[in-house]
Structures are given as structure tokens and as C-alpha cells.
Short mmCIF file of C-alpha atoms in Angstrom, two decimals:
data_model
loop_
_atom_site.label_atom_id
_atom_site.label_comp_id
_atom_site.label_asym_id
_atom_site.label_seq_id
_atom_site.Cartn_x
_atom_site.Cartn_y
_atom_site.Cartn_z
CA UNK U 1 0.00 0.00 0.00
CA UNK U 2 1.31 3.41 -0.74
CA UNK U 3 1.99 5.66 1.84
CA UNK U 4 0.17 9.10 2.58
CA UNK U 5 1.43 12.35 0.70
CA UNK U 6 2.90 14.00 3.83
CA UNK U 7 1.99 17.29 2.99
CA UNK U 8 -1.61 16.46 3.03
CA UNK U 9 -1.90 15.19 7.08
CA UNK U 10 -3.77 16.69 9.18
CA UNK U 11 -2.78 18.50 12.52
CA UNK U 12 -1.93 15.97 15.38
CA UNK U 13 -3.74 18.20 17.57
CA UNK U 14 -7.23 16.55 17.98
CA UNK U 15 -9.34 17.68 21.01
CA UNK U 16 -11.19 20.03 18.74
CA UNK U 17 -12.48 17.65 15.90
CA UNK U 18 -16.05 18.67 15.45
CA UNK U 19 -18.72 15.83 16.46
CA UNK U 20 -20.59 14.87 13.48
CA UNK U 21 -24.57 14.44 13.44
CA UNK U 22 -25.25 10.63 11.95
CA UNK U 23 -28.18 12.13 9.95
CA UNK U 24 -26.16 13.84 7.66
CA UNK U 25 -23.61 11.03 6.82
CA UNK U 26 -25.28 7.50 5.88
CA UNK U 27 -22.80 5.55 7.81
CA UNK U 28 -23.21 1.97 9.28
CA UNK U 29 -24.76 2.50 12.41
CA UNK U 30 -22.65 0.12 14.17
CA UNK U 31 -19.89 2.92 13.77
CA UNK U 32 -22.33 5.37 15.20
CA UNK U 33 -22.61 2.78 18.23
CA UNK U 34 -18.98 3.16 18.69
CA UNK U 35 -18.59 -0.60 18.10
CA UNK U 36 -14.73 0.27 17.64
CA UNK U 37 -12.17 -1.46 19.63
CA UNK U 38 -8.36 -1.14 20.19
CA UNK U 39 -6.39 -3.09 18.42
CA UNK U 40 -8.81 -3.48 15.77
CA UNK U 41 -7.55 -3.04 11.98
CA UNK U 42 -9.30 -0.75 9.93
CA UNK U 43 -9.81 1.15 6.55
CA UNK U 44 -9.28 4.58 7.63
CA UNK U 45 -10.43 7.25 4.92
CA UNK U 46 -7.44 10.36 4.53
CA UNK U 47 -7.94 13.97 3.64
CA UNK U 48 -6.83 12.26 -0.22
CA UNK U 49 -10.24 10.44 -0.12
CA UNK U 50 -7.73 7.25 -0.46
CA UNK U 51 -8.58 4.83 2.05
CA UNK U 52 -5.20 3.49 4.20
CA UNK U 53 -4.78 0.18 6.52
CA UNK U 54 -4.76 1.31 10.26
CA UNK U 55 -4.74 -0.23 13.73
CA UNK U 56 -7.18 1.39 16.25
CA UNK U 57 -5.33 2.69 19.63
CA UNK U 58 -7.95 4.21 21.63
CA UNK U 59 -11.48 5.14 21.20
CA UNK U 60 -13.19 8.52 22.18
CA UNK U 61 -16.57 8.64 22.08
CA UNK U 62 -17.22 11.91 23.25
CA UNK U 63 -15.45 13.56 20.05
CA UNK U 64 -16.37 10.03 17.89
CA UNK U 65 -13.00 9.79 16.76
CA UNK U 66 -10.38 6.85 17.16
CA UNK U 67 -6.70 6.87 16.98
CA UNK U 68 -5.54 5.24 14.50
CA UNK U 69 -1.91 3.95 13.80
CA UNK U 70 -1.07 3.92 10.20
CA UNK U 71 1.65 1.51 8.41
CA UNK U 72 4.19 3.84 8.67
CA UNK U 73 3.43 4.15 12.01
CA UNK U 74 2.12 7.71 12.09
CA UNK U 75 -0.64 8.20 14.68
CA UNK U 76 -3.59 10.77 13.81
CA UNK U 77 -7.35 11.26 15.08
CA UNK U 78 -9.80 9.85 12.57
CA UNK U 79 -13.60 10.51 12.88
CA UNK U 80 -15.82 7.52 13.51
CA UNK U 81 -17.43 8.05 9.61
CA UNK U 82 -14.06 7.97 8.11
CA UNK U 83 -13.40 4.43 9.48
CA UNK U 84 -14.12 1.15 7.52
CA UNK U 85 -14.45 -2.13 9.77
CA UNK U 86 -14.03 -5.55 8.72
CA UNK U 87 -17.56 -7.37 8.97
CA UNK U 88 -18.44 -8.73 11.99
CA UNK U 89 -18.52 -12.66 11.97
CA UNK U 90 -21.94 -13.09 13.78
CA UNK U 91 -23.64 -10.07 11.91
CA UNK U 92 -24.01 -11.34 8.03
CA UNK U 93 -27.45 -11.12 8.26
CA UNK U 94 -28.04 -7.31 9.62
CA UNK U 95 -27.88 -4.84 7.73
CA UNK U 96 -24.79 -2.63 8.50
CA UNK U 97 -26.66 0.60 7.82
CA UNK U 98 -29.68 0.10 10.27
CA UNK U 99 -28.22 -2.91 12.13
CA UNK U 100 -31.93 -5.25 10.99
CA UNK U 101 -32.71 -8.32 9.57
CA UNK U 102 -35.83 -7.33 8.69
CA UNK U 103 -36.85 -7.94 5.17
CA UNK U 104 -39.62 -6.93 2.58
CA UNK U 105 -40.10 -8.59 -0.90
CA UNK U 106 -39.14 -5.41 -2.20
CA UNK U 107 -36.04 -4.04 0.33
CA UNK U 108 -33.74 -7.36 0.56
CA UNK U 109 -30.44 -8.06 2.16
CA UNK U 110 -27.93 -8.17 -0.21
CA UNK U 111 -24.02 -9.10 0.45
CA UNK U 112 -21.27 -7.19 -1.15
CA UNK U 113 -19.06 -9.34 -2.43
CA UNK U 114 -15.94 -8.12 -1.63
CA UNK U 115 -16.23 -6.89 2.36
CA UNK U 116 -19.00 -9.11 2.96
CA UNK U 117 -21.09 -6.71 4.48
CA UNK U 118 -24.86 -6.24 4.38
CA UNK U 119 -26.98 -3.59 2.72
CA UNK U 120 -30.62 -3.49 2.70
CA UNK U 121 -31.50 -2.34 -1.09
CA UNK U 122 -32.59 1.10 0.17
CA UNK U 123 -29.72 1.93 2.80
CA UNK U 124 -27.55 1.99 0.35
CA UNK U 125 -26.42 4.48 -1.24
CA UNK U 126 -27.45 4.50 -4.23
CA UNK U 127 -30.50 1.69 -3.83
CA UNK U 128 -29.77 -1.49 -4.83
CA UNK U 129 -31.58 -2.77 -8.02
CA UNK U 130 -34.09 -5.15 -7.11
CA UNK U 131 -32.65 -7.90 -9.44
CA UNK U 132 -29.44 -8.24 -7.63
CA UNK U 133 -28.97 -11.38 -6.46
CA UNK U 134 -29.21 -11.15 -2.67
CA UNK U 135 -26.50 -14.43 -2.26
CA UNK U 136 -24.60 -13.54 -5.32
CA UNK U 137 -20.97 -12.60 -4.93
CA UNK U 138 -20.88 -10.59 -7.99
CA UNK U 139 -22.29 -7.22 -6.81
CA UNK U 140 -19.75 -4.77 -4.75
CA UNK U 141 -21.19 -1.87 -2.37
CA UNK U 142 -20.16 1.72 -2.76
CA UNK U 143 -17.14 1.47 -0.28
CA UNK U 144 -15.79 -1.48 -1.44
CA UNK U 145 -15.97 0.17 -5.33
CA UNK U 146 -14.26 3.43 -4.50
CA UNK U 147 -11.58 1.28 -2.86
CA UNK U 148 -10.55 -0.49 -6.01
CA UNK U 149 -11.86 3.05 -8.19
CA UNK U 150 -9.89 5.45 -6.64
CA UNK U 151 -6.24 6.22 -7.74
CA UNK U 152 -3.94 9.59 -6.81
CA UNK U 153 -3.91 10.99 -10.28
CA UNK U 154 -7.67 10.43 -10.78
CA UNK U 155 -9.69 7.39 -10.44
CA UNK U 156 -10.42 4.84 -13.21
CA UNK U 157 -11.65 6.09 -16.42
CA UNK U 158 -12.02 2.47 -17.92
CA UNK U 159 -13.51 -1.09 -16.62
CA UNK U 160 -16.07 -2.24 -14.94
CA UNK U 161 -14.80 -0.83 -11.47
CA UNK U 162 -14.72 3.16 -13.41
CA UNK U 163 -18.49 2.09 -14.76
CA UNK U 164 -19.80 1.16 -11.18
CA UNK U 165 -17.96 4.06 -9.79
CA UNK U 166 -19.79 6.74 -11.86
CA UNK U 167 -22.98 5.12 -11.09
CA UNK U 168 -22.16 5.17 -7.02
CA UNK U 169 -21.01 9.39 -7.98
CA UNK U 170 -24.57 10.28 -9.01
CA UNK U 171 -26.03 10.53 -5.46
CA UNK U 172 -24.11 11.33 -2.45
CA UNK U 173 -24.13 9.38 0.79
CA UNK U 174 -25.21 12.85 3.18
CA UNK U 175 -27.40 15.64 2.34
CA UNK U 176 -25.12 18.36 1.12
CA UNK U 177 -27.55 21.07 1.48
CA UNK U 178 -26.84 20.09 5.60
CA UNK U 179 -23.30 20.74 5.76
CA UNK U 180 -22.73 24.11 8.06
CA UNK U 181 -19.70 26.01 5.47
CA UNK U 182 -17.51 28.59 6.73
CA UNK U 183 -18.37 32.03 4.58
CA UNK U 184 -16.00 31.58 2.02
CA UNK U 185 -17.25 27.95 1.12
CA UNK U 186 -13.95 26.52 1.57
CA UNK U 187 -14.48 24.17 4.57
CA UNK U 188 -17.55 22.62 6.67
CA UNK U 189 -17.78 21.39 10.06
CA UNK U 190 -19.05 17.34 9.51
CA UNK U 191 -15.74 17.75 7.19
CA UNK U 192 -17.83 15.84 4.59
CA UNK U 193 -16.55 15.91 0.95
CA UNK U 194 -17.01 14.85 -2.00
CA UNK U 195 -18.56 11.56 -3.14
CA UNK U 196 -16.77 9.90 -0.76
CA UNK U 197 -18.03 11.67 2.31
CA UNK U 198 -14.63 11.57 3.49
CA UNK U 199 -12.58 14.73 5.05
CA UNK U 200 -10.55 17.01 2.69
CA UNK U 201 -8.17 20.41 2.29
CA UNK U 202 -9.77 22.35 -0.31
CA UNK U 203 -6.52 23.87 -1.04
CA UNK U 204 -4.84 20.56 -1.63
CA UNK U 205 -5.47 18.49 -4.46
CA UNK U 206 -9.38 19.31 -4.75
CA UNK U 207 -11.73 20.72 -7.53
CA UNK U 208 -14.95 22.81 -6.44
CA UNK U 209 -17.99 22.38 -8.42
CA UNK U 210 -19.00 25.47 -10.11
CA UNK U 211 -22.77 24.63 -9.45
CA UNK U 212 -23.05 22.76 -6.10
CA UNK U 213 -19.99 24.59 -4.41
CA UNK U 214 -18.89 21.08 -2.74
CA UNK U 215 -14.82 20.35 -3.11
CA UNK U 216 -13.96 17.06 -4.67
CA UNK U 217 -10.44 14.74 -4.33
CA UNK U 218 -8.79 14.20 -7.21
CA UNK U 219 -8.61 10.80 -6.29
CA UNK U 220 -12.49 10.19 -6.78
CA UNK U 221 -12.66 12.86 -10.36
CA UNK U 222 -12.36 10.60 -13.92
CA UNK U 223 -12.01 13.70 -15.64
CA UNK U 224 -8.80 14.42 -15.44
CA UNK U 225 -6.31 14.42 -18.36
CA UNK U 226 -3.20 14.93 -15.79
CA UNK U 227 -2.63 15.21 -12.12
CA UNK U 228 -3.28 17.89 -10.25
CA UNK U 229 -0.71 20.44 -8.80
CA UNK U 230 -1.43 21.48 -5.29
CA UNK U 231 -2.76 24.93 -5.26
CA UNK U 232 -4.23 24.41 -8.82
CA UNK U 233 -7.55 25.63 -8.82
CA UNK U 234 -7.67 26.79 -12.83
CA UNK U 235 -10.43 24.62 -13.39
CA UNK U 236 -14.17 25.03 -14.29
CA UNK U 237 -15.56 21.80 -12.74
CA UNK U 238 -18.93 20.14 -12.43
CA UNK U 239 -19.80 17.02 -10.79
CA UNK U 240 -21.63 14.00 -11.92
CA UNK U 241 -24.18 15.01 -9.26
CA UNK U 242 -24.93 18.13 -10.87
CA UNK U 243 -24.30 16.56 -14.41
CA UNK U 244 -26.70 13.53 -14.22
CA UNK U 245 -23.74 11.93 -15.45
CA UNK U 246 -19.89 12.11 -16.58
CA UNK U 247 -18.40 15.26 -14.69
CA UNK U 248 -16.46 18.02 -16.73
CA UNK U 249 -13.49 19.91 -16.42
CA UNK U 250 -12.18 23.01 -18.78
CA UNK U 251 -8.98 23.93 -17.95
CA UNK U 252 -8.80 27.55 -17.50
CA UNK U 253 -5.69 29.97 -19.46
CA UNK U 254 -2.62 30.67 -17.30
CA UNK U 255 -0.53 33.62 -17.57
CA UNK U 256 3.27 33.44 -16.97
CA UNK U 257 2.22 34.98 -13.40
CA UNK U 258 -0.13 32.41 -12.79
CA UNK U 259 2.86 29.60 -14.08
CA UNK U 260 5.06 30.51 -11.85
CA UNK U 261 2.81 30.96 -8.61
CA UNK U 262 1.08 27.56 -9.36
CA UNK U 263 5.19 25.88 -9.53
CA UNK U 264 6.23 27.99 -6.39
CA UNK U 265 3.18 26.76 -4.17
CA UNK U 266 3.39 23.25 -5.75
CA UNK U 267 7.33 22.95 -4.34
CA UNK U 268 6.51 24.67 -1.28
CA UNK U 269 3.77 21.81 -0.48
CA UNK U 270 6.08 18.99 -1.52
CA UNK U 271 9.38 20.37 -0.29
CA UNK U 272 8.06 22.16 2.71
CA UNK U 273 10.72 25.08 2.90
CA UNK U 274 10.13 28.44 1.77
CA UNK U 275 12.81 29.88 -0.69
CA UNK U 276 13.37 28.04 -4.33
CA UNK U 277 16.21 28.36 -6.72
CA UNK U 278 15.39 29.80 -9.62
CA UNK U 279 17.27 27.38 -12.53
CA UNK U 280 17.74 24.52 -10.44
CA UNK U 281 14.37 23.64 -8.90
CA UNK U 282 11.63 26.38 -10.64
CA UNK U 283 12.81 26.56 -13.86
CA UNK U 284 14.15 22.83 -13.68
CA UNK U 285 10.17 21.74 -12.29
CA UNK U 286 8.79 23.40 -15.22
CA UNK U 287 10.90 22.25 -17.93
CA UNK U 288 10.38 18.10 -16.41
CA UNK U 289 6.19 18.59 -16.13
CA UNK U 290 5.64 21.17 -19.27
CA UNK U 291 3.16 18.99 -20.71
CA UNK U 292 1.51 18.11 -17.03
CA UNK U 293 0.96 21.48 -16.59
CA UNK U 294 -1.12 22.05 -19.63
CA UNK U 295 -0.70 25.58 -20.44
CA UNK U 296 -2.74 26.23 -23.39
CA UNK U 297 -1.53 29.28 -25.11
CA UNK U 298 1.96 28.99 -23.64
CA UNK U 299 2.49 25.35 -24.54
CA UNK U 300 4.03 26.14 -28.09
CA UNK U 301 6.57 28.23 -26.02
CA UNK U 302 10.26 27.24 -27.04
CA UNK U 303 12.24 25.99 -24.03
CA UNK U 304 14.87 28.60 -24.69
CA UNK U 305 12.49 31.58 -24.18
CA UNK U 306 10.90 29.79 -20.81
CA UNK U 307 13.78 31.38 -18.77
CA UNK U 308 13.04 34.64 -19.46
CA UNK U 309 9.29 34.86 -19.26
CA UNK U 310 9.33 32.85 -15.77
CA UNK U 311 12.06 35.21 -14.47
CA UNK U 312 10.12 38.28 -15.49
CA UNK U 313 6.93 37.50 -13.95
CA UNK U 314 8.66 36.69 -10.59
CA UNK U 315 10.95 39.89 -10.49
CA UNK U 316 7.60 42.20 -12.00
CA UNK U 317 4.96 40.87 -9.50
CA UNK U 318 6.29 42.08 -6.21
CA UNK U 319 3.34 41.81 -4.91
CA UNK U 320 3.73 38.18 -4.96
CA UNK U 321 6.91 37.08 -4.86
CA UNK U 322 9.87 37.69 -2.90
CA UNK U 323 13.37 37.44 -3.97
CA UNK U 324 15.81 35.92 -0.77
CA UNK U 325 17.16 37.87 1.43
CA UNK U 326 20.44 39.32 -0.01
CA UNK U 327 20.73 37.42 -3.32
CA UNK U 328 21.28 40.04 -6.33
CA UNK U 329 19.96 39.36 -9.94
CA UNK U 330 23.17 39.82 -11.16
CA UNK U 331 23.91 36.08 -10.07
CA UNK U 332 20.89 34.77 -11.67
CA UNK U 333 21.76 30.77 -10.99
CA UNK U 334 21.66 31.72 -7.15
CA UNK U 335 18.26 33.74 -7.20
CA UNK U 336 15.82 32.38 -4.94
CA UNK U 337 11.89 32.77 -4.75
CA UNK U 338 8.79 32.64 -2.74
CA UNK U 339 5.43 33.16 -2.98
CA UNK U 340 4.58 35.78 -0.30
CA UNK U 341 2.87 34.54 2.61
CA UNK U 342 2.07 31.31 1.14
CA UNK U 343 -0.71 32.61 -0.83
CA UNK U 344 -2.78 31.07 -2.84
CA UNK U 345 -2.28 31.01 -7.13
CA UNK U 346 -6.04 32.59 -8.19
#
């Protein structure tokens, strides 16, 4: 299993995570009975919207959260929606959503076959079509699918997996119009995101939907021709939600400005140090990823004259760059950038 970008953890400071209200995230409601234990292994849903293997080390139930310990032994607050038990041996036949066994001829049981867990065909999300097999091994529930779907870079675009996935993306599993949003729309207190439902940075790897507002990983988009920078947020998007169907993205033109701001917050989230060298990491990153970074207009641009229009547009914009401390132009392989304050690229 891969291990988490860094650069997209969370704080380790956890007393404040925000309790979440059950109605607005269709969980199983065995989760929402704390039935979490220590020492129990777990799926634990990351900021990413990846899911990562984790060991359970204590259990609060006043903040529903556990601690989980990651492979690479990391150790971070996870809320109880986020987390992804193994079924119960004992529990096949209840449903995992409202914890019944109570059946009608037209709201079975059915069994994913993957995680061997049990839906009733309407508390899933979306309902299960009444001519799935209820003993069958063949159908896969929405968790299990964006497991396998999912992929940094942008989740499947082909197979059977990317064709289930986009049918899962047309409803969500909570009611978006419940979420309580900070003022700017950037981040809400269940942290409930995108089709997943899982937590997320909108400033990160994420796409906003110009029509519902909610931020989406890249991880759960098949829309994407190329992976997204961090910071990158020149994108028109719309989700399938909002689509009825296959989501869209336009890329949107950059500006030498806009180049070089997306690069400098890109390194500063990888690298995590301020100042960057001008030929050896910014010009160097953009010359490696020119035809990642899809520049329209600019992409015809010979790699001779690159130098000059990058270097420009950091020495013009004061506003939002800095040049290091004491290093003169004159010694142009030593100059060193920032983007001021960490800003944004917009």
C-alpha cells in the first residue's frame, strides 16, 4: 500500500475535531454505536479520499474519533465516519446501515461481495436494483468500489470498477444542502466531501464544483487528463451530481504569473521550505512537467524563451513574490523565490 502524501496530514492536535450528526452522513450504524475497539484493523479514509490500513489505539466517544496507527506508524485522530471495519462474523445477516434483519419482498439483504457486508436495497447508497442477487458474490457496495476506483492521479476512467464508480457518484451518501460552510465555502464542520463523504483540504489536491460549491479529491474525479498540482484551482468543474452523469473539467488559461505561482506553491507543499532556486528547482520543475501542466496558449513556447518569461513575472509581481534575502539578480543561478505569505495562485 502506498503511503500518505505528507503534505496532506492533518494536525496531530485533535481535542477540537467537530462531532458529526449521523443524519447527515449515511454511515453503518454500528460505527455510530462506537462498536470500535483497540487493536482493531481498519480502513481509515485520509484527507486524499484514499482509504489506508490502520490499527485502532484508543477510542473517544465523546469527540467520535479513534486513533488510528497507520503503516508507517504515524498516529492521527480519525472521525468515527471515516473508518471502515471488517464485517463482523456473527452479523451477516443485519444490515450494516440500520443494524436489521428485517426484510420486505421489495427491500432485501444483499451481500457485497468483496467486504462481505450487508446492505438493505434502500440503505444503500445509491439503492440497490431489485434484481441483484441477494446471495450472489458478484455485486460490490459503494465502499468497497471506490476502494478499487480510486487512484492519486484520478480514479479509473475504464472497466467495470470506473463504470460502477460513476454510477455510485450520481447521489451522495449525506445531504449536502446540511453541511454548516464557513463564509467563504472553503471548509464545513461534519468535514464531509465529495462523493466519498470523506474529510478534505480544499486547497490541496481538490476541484470545487461550479454549481453545487462542494470540493472534490482528485482521487475520486475521472475527468482528469493529468494530475493535479497542489494549489491548482484553474479549473471550471462540475460534478456527476450536478451533471446527471460524466463530470467536466475546462482547464482555464494561465498567464506566466499564474505559471510561476502555481510551480512555487506546488514545491513549497512537496518540499516544505520556503525559498526556491530559480534554474535549479523552478525553472528545472517546469521544464520536467511542461506537458503536465497544460498551459494552453503557452504550450508552443520554445524551451529557450521559458527562462526569461518565468524570471520576469517573478521579479515584476512584487506583490507576490519575494526574492531571498540578499541574493542580487546579477547572479541569476543563485536567485531564490517565494510566494509571499504562502498565498494562494487565483
Amino acid at each position: 500500500m502506498e503511503g500518505r502524501e505528507p503534505s496532506t496530514r492533518p494536525s496531530r492536535t485533535t481535542p477540537a475535531s467537530p462531532r458529526v450528526n449521523p443524519a447527515l452522513v449515511k454511515r453503518p450504524r454500528f460505527q455510530t454505536l462506537a462498536r470500535f475497539w483497540e487493536g482493531q484493523d481498519v480502513l481509515a479514509r485520509w484527507t486524499d479520499g484514499l482509504l489506508y490500513l490502520g490499527i485502532i489505539k484508543k477510542v473517544d466517544s465523546a469527540q467520535e474519533t479513534c486513533l488510528v496507527r497507520f503503516e508507517d506508524n504515524s498516529q492521527f485522530s480519525v472521525l468515527w465516519k471515516d473508518i471502515f471495519p471488517p464485517a463482523v462474523p456473527g452479523k451477516e445477516q443485519l444490515c450494516c446501515v440500520c443494524n436489521s434483519q428485517a426484510c420486505t419482498p421489495d427491500n432485501k439483504l444483499v451481500h457485497c461481495g468483496k467486504c462481505k457486508h450487508a446492505y438493505h436495497q434502500e440503505c444503500h447508497v445509491p439503492s440497490v436494483p431489485c434484481d441483484t442477487d441477494s446471495a450472489g458474490s458478484s455485486w460490490m457496495c459503494r465502499q468497497c468500489v471506490f476502494a478499487v476506483a480510486t487512484k492519486r492521479g484520478g480514479a479509473l476512467k475504464k472497466g467495470p470498477f470506473a463504470r460502477s464508480m460513476l454510477q455510485m457518484k450520481l447521489s451522495l451518501p449525506y445531504q449536502l444542502k446540511s453541511l454548516e460552510w464557513d463564509p467563504l465555502h472553503l471548509t464545513n464542520k461534519q468535514q464531509c466531501y465529495c462523493y466519498c463523504g470523506g474529510p478534505g483540504e480544499w486547497n490541496m489536491k481538490m476541484l470545487q464544483c461550479c454549481r453545487c460549491l462542494q470540493w472534490f479529491h482528485e482521487a475520486c474525479t475521472q475527468c482528469l487528463s493529468k494530475p493535479l498540482l497542489y494549489g491548482d484551482r484553474f479549473y471550471v468543474y462540475e460534478c456527476s451530481v450536478c451533471t446527471r452523469g460524466p463530470e467536466n473539467a475546462w482547464r482555464l488559461p494561465l498567464g506566466w504569473v499564474d505559471v510561476s505561482h502555481l510551480v512555487l506553491y506546488h514545491l513549497s507543499i512537496c518540499c516544505k521550505k520556503k525559498y526556491f532556486d530559480f534554474e535549479r528547482e523552478i525553472l528545472s520543475f517546469v521544464n520536467e512537467n511542461w506537458e503536465s501542466l497544460l498551459l494552453g496558449e503557452l504550450t508552443d513556447t520554445p524551451r529557450t524563451d521559458r527562462y526569461s518569461h518565468l524570471l520576469h513575472a517573478l521579479t515584476a509581481e512584487k506583490d507576490r513574490f519575494t526574492l531571498c534575502g540578499r541574493r542580487r539578480l546579477k547572479k541569476k543561478r543563485r536567485c531564490c523565490f517565494d510566494s509571499r505569505a504562502g498565498l494562494l495562485p487565483s
